[in-house]
Coordinates of N, CA and C in Angstrom, one line a residue:
M1 N 14.2 16.3 8.5 CA 15.0 16.3 6.5 C 14.1 15.9 5.7
Y2 N 13.5 14.8 6.2 CA 12.6 13.7 6.0 C 11.5 14.7 5.2
D3 N 10.8 15.2 6.4 CA 9.5 15.7 6.0 C 9.6 16.7 5.4
T4 N 10.6 17.6 5.6 CA 11.1 18.9 4.7 C 11.2 18.9 3.3
V5 N 12.3 18.0 3.0 CA 12.7 17.8 1.7 C 12.3 16.8 0.3
P6 N 12.6 15.8 1.6 CA 11.4 14.3 -0.1 C 10.0 14.2 0.2
V7 N 9.6 14.4 1.7 CA 7.3 15.0 1.2 C 6.9 15.2 0.1
P8 N 7.6 17.2 0.6 CA 6.8 17.8 -0.2 C 7.4 17.3 -2.4
M9 N 9.3 17.4 -2.1 CA 9.7 16.9 -3.6 C 8.8 15.7 -4.0
M10 N 8.6 14.8 -3.9 CA 7.9 13.4 -4.2 C 6.6 12.8 -3.7
F11 N 6.5 13.1 -2.6 CA 5.1 12.5 -1.8 C 4.0 13.1 -1.8
L12 N 3.7 14.3 -2.1 CA 2.3 14.9 -2.0 C 1.0 14.7 -3.1
D13 N 1.2 14.6 -4.2 CA 0.0 14.2 -5.8 C -0.1 13.1 -4.6
Y14 N 0.8 12.1 -4.8 CA 0.7 10.4 -4.3 C -0.4 10.5 -2.6
A15 N 0.1 11.4 -1.8 CA -1.2 11.0 -1.0 C -2.1 11.4 -1.1
D16 N -2.5 12.6 -2.1 CA -3.7 12.9 -2.7 C -4.5 12.0 -3.3
D17 N -3.8 11.0 -3.8 CA -4.3 9.9 -5.1 C -4.8 8.8 -3.6
V18 N -3.6 8.6 -2.4 CA -4.0 7.7 -2.4 C -5.8 8.0 -1.4
A19 N -5.5 9.0 -0.9 CA -6.8 10.0 -0.1 C -7.7 9.7 -0.4
S20 N -7.5 10.0 -1.6 CA -8.6 10.1 -2.9 C -9.6 8.9 -2.7
A21 N -8.3 7.9 -2.9 CA -9.4 6.3 -3.1 C -9.6 6.5 -1.7
V22 N -9.2 6.6 -0.9 CA -9.6 6.3 0.5 C -11.3 6.5 0.6
A23 N -10.6 7.9 0.6 CA -12.4 9.0 0.6 C -13.4 8.2 -0.7
A24 N -13.6 7.6 -1.7 CA -14.0 7.2 -2.4 C -14.9 6.3 -1.6
G25 N -14.9 5.6 -1.0 CA -15.7 4.5 0.1 C -16.2 4.9 1.1
T26 N -16.1 6.4 1.4 CA -16.4 6.9 2.0 C -16.8 6.0 4.0
P27 N -15.6 6.1 3.9 CA -15.3 5.1 5.2 C -15.7 6.1 6.4
H28 N -15.9 5.4 7.6 CA -15.8 6.3 8.9 C -14.2 6.5 10.0
D29 N -13.9 4.8 9.8 CA -13.0 4.4 10.3 C -11.8 4.1 10.0
V30 N -10.8 4.6 9.8 CA -9.1 4.1 8.6 C -8.3 4.2 9.7
L31 N -7.5 2.8 9.4 CA -6.2 2.7 9.8 C -4.7 3.2 8.9
E32 N -3.6 3.6 8.9 CA -2.8 4.0 8.3 C -1.4 3.0 8.8
I33 N -1.1 1.9 7.7 CA 0.2 2.0 8.4 C 1.8 2.1 7.7
A34 N 2.8 2.5 8.3 CA 3.7 2.9 7.3 C 3.5 4.4 7.0
A35 N 2.7 5.2 8.2 CA 2.3 6.2 8.4 C 3.3 7.7 8.1
G36 N 4.9 7.1 8.6 CA 5.7 7.9 8.4 C 5.3 9.4 9.3
T37 N 5.9 10.1 7.9 CA 5.0 11.8 9.0 C 3.8 12.1 8.4
G38 N 3.0 11.6 8.1 CA 1.9 11.6 8.2 C 1.4 12.5 6.8
A39 N 1.7 12.6 5.5 CA 1.4 12.8 4.3 C 0.2 12.9 4.0
V40 N -0.2 11.6 4.0 CA -1.5 11.0 3.7 C -2.6 11.1 5.1
T41 N -2.2 11.5 6.0 CA -2.8 11.3 6.7 C -3.5 13.3 7.1
R42 N -2.8 13.7 6.8 CA -3.6 15.0 6.4 C -3.8 15.2 5.4
A43 N -3.8 14.9 4.5 CA -4.6 14.5 3.3 C -6.1 14.1 3.2
L44 N -6.0 12.7 3.8 CA -7.8 12.5 4.1 C -8.1 13.3 5.2
H45 N -7.5 14.0 6.0 CA -8.0 14.2 7.2 C -8.6 15.8 6.8
R46 N -8.5 16.3 5.0 CA -8.9 17.0 4.9 C -9.9 16.6 4.2
L47 N -9.7 15.7 3.4 CA -10.3 15.3 2.7 C -12.3 15.3 3.4
L48 N -11.9 14.5 4.4 CA -12.9 14.0 5.1 C -13.1 14.4 6.5
P49 N -14.1 15.2 6.8 CA -13.9 15.8 8.1 C -14.4 15.3 9.7
T50 N -15.4 13.5 9.1 CA -16.1 13.1 9.8 C -15.4 12.2 10.5
V51 N -14.7 11.7 9.1 CA -13.3 10.3 9.5 C -12.3 10.3 10.6
T52 N -12.6 9.4 11.1 CA -11.4 8.7 12.5 C -10.1 8.3 11.8
I53 N -9.4 8.4 11.8 CA -7.6 7.8 12.1 C -6.9 7.4 13.1
T54 N -6.6 5.9 12.2 CA -5.5 5.6 13.9 C -3.8 5.5 12.6
A55 N -3.4 6.2 13.0 CA -1.7 6.4 11.9 C -1.2 6.0 12.8
T56 N -0.2 4.6 11.9 CA 0.7 3.9 12.8 C 2.3 4.2 12.3
D57 N 2.9 3.8 12.7 CA 4.4 3.2 12.0 C 5.3 2.6 13.2
L58 N 6.3 2.7 12.8 CA 7.6 2.1 13.6 C 8.6 2.9 14.6
N59 N 8.6 3.8 13.9 CA 9.6 4.9 14.1 C 9.2 5.9 14.9
P60 N 9.7 6.0 16.6 CA 8.8 7.3 17.5 C 9.4 8.5 16.3
P61 N 10.7 9.1 16.0 CA 10.7 10.5 15.5 C 9.4 10.7 14.2
M62 N 9.2 10.1 14.0 CA 8.5 10.2 12.6 C 7.3 10.4 13.0
L63 N 6.4 9.3 13.6 CA 5.1 10.1 14.5 C 4.8 11.2 15.5
D64 N 6.4 11.5 15.9 CA 6.7 12.4 16.8 C 6.7 13.9 16.2
R65 N 7.1 13.9 14.6 CA 7.1 15.2 13.7 C 5.5 15.3 12.9
A66 N 4.9 13.7 12.9 CA 3.8 13.8 12.4 C 2.3 14.5 13.6
A67 N 2.7 14.3 15.0 CA 1.7 14.6 15.7 C 2.2 16.3 15.6
E68 N 3.1 16.7 15.2 CA 3.9 18.4 15.3 C 2.8 18.7 14.6
M69 N 3.0 18.4 13.0 CA 2.2 19.0 12.3 C 0.1 18.6 12.3
L70 N 0.3 17.4 12.5 CA -1.3 17.5 12.7 C -2.3 16.5 14.4
P71 N -2.0 17.7 15.5 CA -2.0 17.1 16.9 C -3.2 15.7 16.6
P72 N -2.8 14.8 17.7 CA -3.9 14.1 18.4 C -5.0 15.0 18.9
S73 N -5.8 13.7 18.4 CA -7.5 14.4 18.5 C -8.2 13.4 18.7
D74 N -9.7 13.6 18.8 CA -10.8 12.5 18.6 C -10.6 12.3 17.6
R75 N -10.1 12.8 16.3 CA -10.2 12.3 15.0 C -9.5 11.3 14.7
V76 N -7.6 12.1 14.7 CA -6.6 11.4 14.6 C -6.0 11.0 16.5
R77 N -5.2 9.6 15.7 CA -4.5 8.7 16.9 C -3.1 8.5 16.2
W78 N -2.6 8.9 16.8 CA -0.7 8.4 16.5 C -0.4 7.3 17.2
L79 N -0.1 6.0 16.7 CA 0.4 4.8 17.8 C 2.0 4.4 17.1
L80 N 2.7 3.7 18.0 CA 3.7 3.0 17.2 C 3.3 1.7 16.8
A81 N 3.2 0.7 16.0 CA 2.9 -0.7 16.2 C 4.0 -0.9 14.0
D82 N 3.7 -2.2 14.2 CA 4.0 -2.9 13.5 C 3.0 -3.0 12.9
A83 N 3.0 -3.2 11.0 CA 2.7 -3.5 10.4 C 2.2 -5.0 10.3
Q84 N 3.2 -5.6 10.5 CA 3.2 -7.2 10.5 C 2.9 -7.8 12.0
D85 N 1.8 -7.0 12.6 CA 1.0 -7.1 14.7 C 1.3 -6.4 14.7
L86 N 0.0 -6.0 14.5 CA -1.3 -4.4 14.3 C -2.1 -4.7 15.7
P87 N -1.6 -3.5 16.3 CA -2.4 -4.0 18.0 C -3.6 -3.3 17.8
C88 N -4.7 -4.6 16.7 CA -6.0 -3.9 16.7 C -6.6 -4.7 16.7
E89 N -8.1 -4.6 16.5 CA -9.0 -5.4 16.8 C -9.3 -5.8 15.1
D90 N -10.3 -7.6 15.6 CA -10.5 -7.9 14.1 C -11.9 -6.6 13.6
A91 N -11.5 -7.0 12.5 CA -12.5 -6.3 11.6 C -12.7 -4.4 12.1
A92 N -11.9 -4.1 12.6 CA -12.2 -2.4 13.1 C -12.2 -1.4 12.7
F93 N -12.3 -1.4 11.4 CA -12.0 -0.4 10.2 C -12.8 -0.5 8.9
D94 N -12.7 0.7 8.3 CA -13.0 0.2 7.2 C -12.6 0.4 6.1
A95 N -11.5 0.9 6.4 CA -10.2 1.5 4.9 C -8.6 1.2 6.0
V96 N -7.6 0.2 4.9 CA -6.5 0.6 5.4 C -5.4 1.7 4.5
M97 N -4.9 1.7 4.6 CA -4.1 2.4 3.6 C -2.5 2.8 3.9
C98 N -1.6 2.6 3.0 CA -0.3 2.8 3.1 C 0.6 3.2 2.1
Q99 N 0.9 4.4 2.1 CA 1.6 5.2 1.2 C 3.1 4.7 1.4
F100 N 3.9 4.1 0.4 CA 5.3 4.1 -0.3 C 6.0 2.6 1.3
G101 N 5.3 2.1 2.1 CA 5.6 1.4 3.0 C 5.5 -0.1 3.0
A102 N 5.3 -0.5 1.8 CA 5.2 -2.2 1.7 C 6.3 -2.6 1.5
M103 N 7.1 -1.9 0.7 CA 8.2 -2.5 0.0 C 9.0 -3.1 1.0
F104 N 9.2 -1.9 2.5 CA 10.0 -2.5 3.4 C 9.6 -3.3 4.3
F105 N 8.6 -3.9 3.8 CA 7.7 -5.3 5.1 C 8.8 -6.0 4.6
P106 N 9.6 -7.1 5.6 CA 10.2 -8.2 5.7 C 8.9 -8.9 5.3
D107 N 8.0 -9.3 5.7 CA 7.1 -9.8 5.7 C 5.6 -9.5 5.1
R108 N 5.6 -9.2 4.0 CA 4.9 -8.8 3.1 C 3.0 -9.4 3.3
P109 N 3.5 -10.7 3.2 CA 2.2 -11.3 2.9 C 1.3 -11.4 4.6
R110 N 2.2 -11.3 5.4 CA 2.2 -11.4 7.0 C 1.3 -10.1 7.3
A111 N 1.9 -8.7 6.9 CA 1.5 -7.8 6.8 C -0.1 -7.5 6.3
Y112 N -0.3 -8.4 5.0 CA -1.3 -8.4 4.7 C -2.3 -8.7 5.2
D113 N -1.9 -9.9 5.8 CA -3.2 -11.0 6.5 C -3.1 -10.0 7.3
E114 N -2.5 -9.4 8.2 CA -3.1 -8.3 9.2 C -3.6 -7.0 8.9
A115 N -3.6 -6.6 7.6 CA -4.5 -5.5 7.4 C -6.1 -6.5 7.2
H116 N -6.5 -7.4 6.3 CA -7.2 -7.7 5.7 C -8.2 -8.0 7.3
R117 N -7.2 -8.2 8.3 CA -8.1 -8.6 9.9 C -8.5 -7.4 10.2
V118 N -8.4 -6.8 10.1 CA -8.5 -5.4 10.8 C -9.4 -4.8 10.4
L119 N -10.0 -5.2 8.7 CA -10.5 -4.8 7.7 C -12.4 -4.9 7.9
R120 N -13.2 -4.6 7.9 CA -14.5 -4.7 8.1 C -14.8 -5.4 7.2
P121 N -16.0 -6.4 6.6 CA -16.4 -6.8 5.2 C -16.9 -6.1 3.9
G122 N -16.0 -5.7 2.9 CA -16.1 -4.9 1.9 C -15.2 -3.6 2.2
G123 N -14.6 -3.6 3.1 CA -13.8 -2.1 3.1 C -12.7 -2.7 2.3
R124 N -11.8 -1.6 2.2 CA -10.8 -1.4 1.0 C -9.5 -1.3 1.6
F125 N -8.0 -1.6 0.9 CA -7.0 -1.3 1.6 C -6.0 -1.1 0.1
V126 N -5.4 0.7 0.8 CA -5.0 1.3 -0.6 C -3.6 1.0 -0.5
I127 N -2.9 0.9 -1.4 CA -1.4 1.0 -1.4 C -0.8 1.3 -2.6
A128 N 0.1 2.9 -2.3 CA 0.9 2.7 -3.1 C 2.0 2.3 -3.1
S129 N 2.8 2.3 -4.4 CA 4.6 1.4 -3.8 C 4.8 2.0 -5.7
W130 N 5.9 2.4 -5.0 CA 7.5 3.0 -6.2 C 7.2 2.7 -7.5
G131 N 7.6 2.9 -8.6 CA 7.6 2.3 -9.7 C 9.2 1.8 -10.0
R132 N 9.3 1.5 -11.3 CA 11.0 1.4 -12.0 C 11.8 2.6 -11.5
I133 N 13.1 2.5 -10.9 CA 14.2 3.2 -10.6 C 13.7 4.3 -12.3
E134 N 14.1 3.4 -13.1 CA 14.4 4.4 -14.3 C 13.0 5.4 -14.5
D135 N 12.0 5.0 -14.0 CA 10.9 6.1 -13.9 C 10.7 6.7 -13.1
N136 N 11.3 7.2 -12.1 CA 11.3 8.1 -10.9 C 12.7 9.1 -11.6
E137 N 12.7 10.2 -12.4 CA 14.1 10.5 -12.8 C 14.7 11.5 -11.4
A138 N 14.4 11.6 -11.1 CA 15.5 12.5 -9.9 C 16.2 11.7 -9.1
T139 N 15.3 10.4 -8.2 CA 16.0 9.5 -7.8 C 16.9 8.6 -9.3
L140 N 16.7 8.2 -9.7 CA 17.7 7.7 -11.0 C 18.6 8.5 -10.9
A141 N 18.4 9.7 -10.9 CA 20.2 10.6 -11.2 C 20.3 10.3 -9.6
V142 N 20.4 10.6 -8.9 CA 20.9 9.9 -7.3 C 21.4 8.3 -7.4
D143 N 21.1 7.5 -8.0 CA 21.5 6.0 -7.8 C 22.9 6.3 -9.1
E144 N 22.7 7.1 -10.1 CA 23.8 6.8 -11.0 C 25.0 7.7 -10.1
A145 N 24.4 9.0 -9.7 CA 25.9 9.4 -9.2 C 25.9 9.1 -8.3
L146 N 25.4 8.0 -7.2 CA 26.0 7.3 -6.2 C 27.6 6.6 -6.5
G147 N 26.7 5.9 -7.9 CA 27.9 5.2 -8.8 C 29.0 5.2 -8.8
T148 N 29.1 7.1 -9.3 CA 29.8 7.9 -10.2 C 30.6 7.8 -8.8
L149 N 30.4 8.2 -7.8 CA 31.2 8.8 -6.2 C 32.0 7.3 -5.9
V150 N 31.2 6.2 -5.8 CA 31.3 4.9 -5.1 C 31.7 4.2 -6.1
P151 N 32.7 4.0 -7.5 CA 32.3 3.2 -8.3 C 33.1 1.4 -7.9
D152 N 33.6 1.6 -7.5 CA 33.8 -0.2 -6.9 C 32.9 -0.6 -6.2
D153 N 31.9 -0.6 -5.7 CA 31.4 -0.7 -4.5 C 30.1 0.4 -5.1
P154 N 29.1 0.4 -5.8 CA 27.7 1.5 -5.5 C 27.0 0.5 -5.0
P155 N 25.9 1.8 -4.0 CA 25.2 1.2 -3.2 C 24.0 0.8 -4.0
Q156 N 23.1 -0.6 -3.7 CA 22.1 -1.2 -4.4 C 21.0 -0.7 -3.7
F157 N 20.6 -0.1 -2.2 CA 19.7 0.1 -1.8 C 18.2 0.3 -1.9
L158 N 19.0 2.1 -2.9 CA 17.4 2.3 -3.8 C 16.8 0.7 -4.7
R159 N 17.6 0.3 -6.0 CA 17.3 -0.7 -6.5 C 16.8 -1.8 -5.6
R160 N 17.2 -2.1 -4.6 CA 17.5 -3.2 -4.3 C 15.6 -3.2 -3.4
T161 N 14.9 -2.2 -2.9 CA 13.9 -2.2 -1.8 C 13.5 -0.9 -2.2
P162 N 13.0 0.3 -2.2 CA 11.8 1.3 -2.5 C 11.5 1.0 -3.7
F163 N 12.1 0.7 -4.7 CA 12.0 0.8 -5.8 C 12.3 -0.4 -6.8
A164 N 11.4 -2.0 -6.0 CA 11.8 -2.9 -6.7 C 10.4 -3.4 -6.6
Y165 N 9.6 -3.1 -5.9 CA 8.6 -3.8 -5.5 C 7.4 -3.0 -6.9
T166 N 7.9 -3.5 -7.9 CA 7.5 -3.0 -9.0 C 7.2 -3.6 -9.9
D167 N 5.9 -5.3 -9.3 CA 5.6 -6.3 -10.5 C 4.0 -6.3 -9.9
L168 N 2.9 -5.7 -10.4 CA 2.0 -5.5 -10.3 C 1.5 -7.5 -10.1
D169 N 1.8 -7.8 -10.8 CA 0.8 -9.4 -10.8 C 1.4 -9.8 -9.6
L170 N 2.9 -9.8 -9.1 CA 2.8 -10.0 -7.9 C 2.6 -9.5 -6.6
I171 N 1.9 -8.0 -7.0 CA 1.1 -7.4 -5.9 C -0.4 -8.0 -5.6
R172 N -0.6 -8.6 -7.2 CA -2.4 -9.7 -6.7 C -2.0 -10.5 -6.3
D173 N -1.1 -11.5 -6.4 CA -0.8 -12.8 -5.9 C -0.7 -12.7 -4.5
E174 N 0.1 -11.9 -4.1 CA 0.5 -11.3 -2.2 C -1.0 -11.3 -1.8
L175 N -1.5 -10.3 -2.2 CA -3.0 -9.9 -1.6 C -3.9 -10.3 -2.3
E176 N -4.1 -11.0 -2.4 CA -5.4 -12.5 -3.1 C -5.2 -12.9 -2.0
G177 N -3.9 -13.8 -1.9 CA -3.2 -14.4 -1.1 C -3.4 -14.4 0.2
A178 N -4.1 -13.3 0.7 CA -4.2 -12.6 2.3 C -5.8 -12.3 2.2
G179 N -6.8 -13.1 1.3 CA -7.8 -13.0 1.1 C -8.5 -11.8 0.5
F180 N -8.1 -10.8 -0.6 CA -8.5 -9.8 -1.0 C -8.8 -10.0 -2.4
T181 N -10.2 -9.5 -2.3 CA -10.6 -9.4 -3.9 C -10.5 -8.1 -4.6
S182 N -10.9 -8.2 -6.0 CA -11.1 -7.5 -7.0 C -10.0 -6.0 -6.7
V183 N -8.8 -6.1 -6.9 CA -7.9 -6.3 -6.9 C -7.6 -5.4 -7.8
D184 N -7.2 -4.0 -7.6 CA -7.3 -3.0 -8.8 C -5.7 -2.3 -9.0
A185 N -4.7 -2.6 -9.6 CA -3.7 -1.9 -9.1 C -3.3 -1.3 -11.1
R186 N -3.2 0.1 -10.8 CA -2.6 0.6 -12.3 C -1.2 1.9 -11.8
W187 N -0.9 1.8 -13.1 CA 0.5 2.9 -12.3 C 0.3 4.5 -12.9
V188 N 0.4 5.5 -11.8 CA -0.1 6.4 -11.8 C 1.7 7.7 -11.7
E189 N 1.5 8.6 -13.0 CA 2.3 9.2 -13.0 C 2.5 11.1 -12.5
H190 N 3.6 11.5 -12.1 CA 3.8 12.6 -11.7 C 4.9 13.5 -11.6
R191 N 5.0 14.4 -11.6 CA 6.8 15.4 -11.9 C 6.6 15.5 -10.4
S192 N 7.9 15.3 -10.0 CA 8.6 15.8 -8.3 C 8.3 17.6 -8.4
R193 N 7.9 18.2 -7.3 CA 8.3 19.1 -7.2 C 9.9 19.6 -7.8
P194 N 10.0 21.0 -8.2 CA 11.5 21.3 -8.7 C 11.9 21.3 -7.4
M195 N 13.2 21.0 -7.7 CA 14.0 21.6 -6.6 C 15.4 21.9 -7.5
S196 N 16.5 22.1 -6.5 CA 17.8 22.3 -7.2 C 18.5 20.6 -6.9
A197 N 20.0 20.9 -7.5 CA 20.6 19.7 -7.5 C 20.9 19.6 -5.7
R198 N 21.5 20.8 -5.2 CA 21.4 20.4 -3.8 C 20.5 19.7 -3.1
D199 N 18.5 20.3 -3.0 CA 18.0 19.9 -2.7 C 18.2 18.7 -2.5
I200 N 18.1 18.1 -4.1 CA 18.5 16.7 -4.3 C 19.0 15.8 -3.5
A201 N 19.9 16.8 -3.6 CA 21.2 15.6 -3.2 C 20.8 15.9 -1.1
V202 N 19.9 16.7 -0.3 CA 19.8 16.7 0.3 C 19.0 16.0 1.2
A203 N 18.0 16.1 0.2 CA 16.7 15.2 0.6 C 17.3 13.6 0.2
H204 N 17.6 12.9 -0.3 CA 18.6 11.8 -0.6 C 19.2 11.8 0.7
C205 N 20.3 11.9 0.6 CA 21.1 11.6 1.3 C 21.5 11.9 2.5
R206 N 20.7 12.9 3.6 CA 19.7 13.0 4.5 C 18.8 12.7 5.6
G207 N 17.7 12.8 4.4 CA 16.4 12.6 4.2 C 15.8 11.4 4.1
T208 N 17.0 10.0 4.0 CA 16.7 8.8 3.6 C 17.2 7.6 4.2
P209 N 17.0 6.6 3.9 CA 18.1 5.7 4.5 C 19.3 6.0 4.3
I210 N 19.8 6.4 2.4 CA 21.1 6.7 2.2 C 22.0 7.4 3.0
A211 N 21.4 8.0 4.0 CA 22.5 8.8 5.1 C 22.8 7.5 5.7
N212 N 22.8 6.5 5.6 CA 23.3 5.4 6.2 C 24.8 5.6 6.1
L213 N 25.0 5.4 4.2 CA 25.9 4.6 3.6 C 27.0 5.0 3.7
P214 N 27.7 6.7 3.9 CA 28.7 7.4 4.1 C 29.3 6.9 5.0
A215 N 28.8 6.9 6.4 CA 29.2 6.3 7.4 C 29.7 5.2 7.6
E216 N 28.9 3.9 6.4 CA 29.4 2.8 6.9 C 30.8 2.7 5.6
R217 N 30.8 3.3 4.9 CA 31.8 3.5 4.2 C 33.0 4.8 4.7
G218 N 32.6 5.0 6.1 CA 34.1 6.0 6.6 C 34.2 7.5 5.6
V219 N 32.6 7.2 5.2 CA 32.7 9.2 4.8 C 32.1 10.5 5.4
D220 N 32.8 11.4 5.5 CA 31.7 12.1 6.2 C 30.8 12.4 5.3
P221 N 29.7 12.3 5.9 CA 28.3 12.6 5.4 C 28.2 14.2 4.5
A222 N 28.4 15.2 5.7 CA 28.4 16.3 4.7 C 29.2 16.7 3.8
H223 N 30.7 15.9 3.8 CA 31.6 15.8 2.9 C 30.9 15.0 0.9
A224 N 29.9 13.7 1.6 CA 29.2 13.1 1.0 C 27.7 13.9 0.1
T225 N 27.3 14.7 0.9 CA 26.1 15.4 0.4 C 26.8 16.6 -1.0
A226 N 27.9 17.3 -0.1 CA 28.4 18.1 -1.3 C 29.1 17.5 -2.6
E227 N 29.9 16.3 -2.3 CA 29.9 15.4 -3.4 C 28.6 15.6 -4.9
M228 N 27.6 14.9 -3.7 CA 26.3 14.7 -4.7 C 26.1 15.5 -5.4
A229 N 25.6 16.5 -4.4 CA 24.9 18.1 -5.7 C 25.7 18.4 -6.2
R230 N 27.5 18.2 -6.2 CA 27.9 18.8 -7.4 C 27.8 17.8 -8.3
V231 N 27.4 16.0 -8.1 CA 27.8 15.2 -9.4 C 26.0 15.7 -10.1
L232 N 25.2 16.0 -9.4 CA 24.2 16.0 -10.2 C 24.4 17.2 -10.6
E233 N 24.3 18.6 -10.0 CA 24.6 20.0 -10.8 C 24.8 19.5 -12.4
D234 N 26.6 18.6 -12.3 CA 26.5 18.7 -13.3 C 25.9 17.9 -14.5
R235 N 25.2 16.8 -14.3 CA 24.1 16.3 -14.6 C 22.4 17.1 -15.0
L236 N 22.2 17.5 -14.2 CA 21.0 18.2 -14.4 C 21.1 19.8 -14.5
G237 N 21.9 20.2 -14.2 CA 22.3 21.9 -14.7 C 21.8 22.1 -13.4
P238 N 22.1 23.9 -13.6 CA 22.0 24.7 -11.9 C 20.3 25.5 -12.0
E239 N 19.8 25.1 -12.9 CA 17.8 25.6 -12.5 C 17.2 24.5 -12.0
P240 N 16.3 24.3 -10.9 CA 15.4 23.5 -10.3 C 15.4 22.7 -11.6
F241 N 15.4 21.5 -10.7 CA 15.0 20.1 -11.7 C 13.5 20.0 -11.2
S242 N 12.6 18.9 -12.2 CA 11.4 18.7 -12.1 C 11.4 17.0 -12.8
G243 N 11.5 16.3 -12.7 CA 11.7 15.1 -13.3 C 10.2 13.9 -13.2
R244 N 9.9 12.8 -13.5 CA 8.9 11.8 -13.4 C 9.1 11.2 -12.9
L245 N 7.9 11.0 -12.2 CA 7.1 10.4 -11.2 C 6.5 9.0 -11.2
S246 N 6.9 8.1 -10.9 CA 5.6 6.4 -11.1 C 5.9 5.5 -10.1
A247 N 4.2 5.4 -10.0 CA 4.0 4.6 -8.6 C 2.6 4.0 -8.9
S248 N 2.5 3.1 -8.2 CA 1.5 2.1 -8.8 C 0.6 2.5 -7.3
I249 N -0.5 2.5 -7.7 CA -1.8 2.6 -7.0 C -2.6 1.6 -6.8
V250 N -2.6 1.1 -5.7 CA -3.2 -0.6 -5.5 C -5.1 -0.4 -4.7
I251 N -6.0 -0.8 -5.1 CA -6.8 -1.0 -4.1 C -7.9 -2.1 -4.3
A252 N -7.3 -2.7 -3.6 CA -8.0 -4.6 -2.9 C -9.5 -4.1 -1.7
T253 N -10.0 -4.9 -2.4 CA -11.5 -5.5 -1.2 C -11.6 -6.1 -0.7
H254 N -12.0 -5.8 1.0 CA -12.3 -7.2 2.0 C -13.2 -8.0 1.4
A255 N -13.2 -9.7 0.9 CA -14.4 -10.1 1.2 C -14.9 -10.1 1.5

């Protein structure tokens, strides 16, 4: 579900941005952390025909799906791994990339230390992280709909985690603390791919960690998704909705 709806809706343009930033350094060996279902892996695989990619994630079903889309080969390896404890040798890669994963790391400084450790001198670390939820219109509508559906205890997950890592000064400080230099951080905007209110509801209620919330509150997930779709259609209208997306792209260099 994650790969079928949320990834096409919100992730693909940023996957191209991250892959292009990595490719600009003409790497030979690349590590991806928090690879998910491999959107960035596939984008870089298309851009650089000779690059070797080791793509890692903590979630086995995500990697299984990624391997279906891009089978393992001499150029691509899928590996179950924790970004905070990478099973990789020192100075093994020319680049490390991470799209929309850093916000979930329990210990980002440790993960950044690991990224620095496995990079070769002069290598680059490229990160994409969502901007404020107010600048990501489809997700803001979902967040407001959640508040309508659960007014006494509105879920705070979206604001607390995926859309909370927005302080570029903090990101620079954390990367510089891990030994990176020349940290370039900028905001990049795109538009979400047009989706119906129901597709947006399904994308968030069944394809993200929000899927856990109805069960935690004793609500049938199918009912929660249908109610979310109803509220979103009232807000967004019956036509496919395309809204503003905002994320930071950060490029840091190994000293």
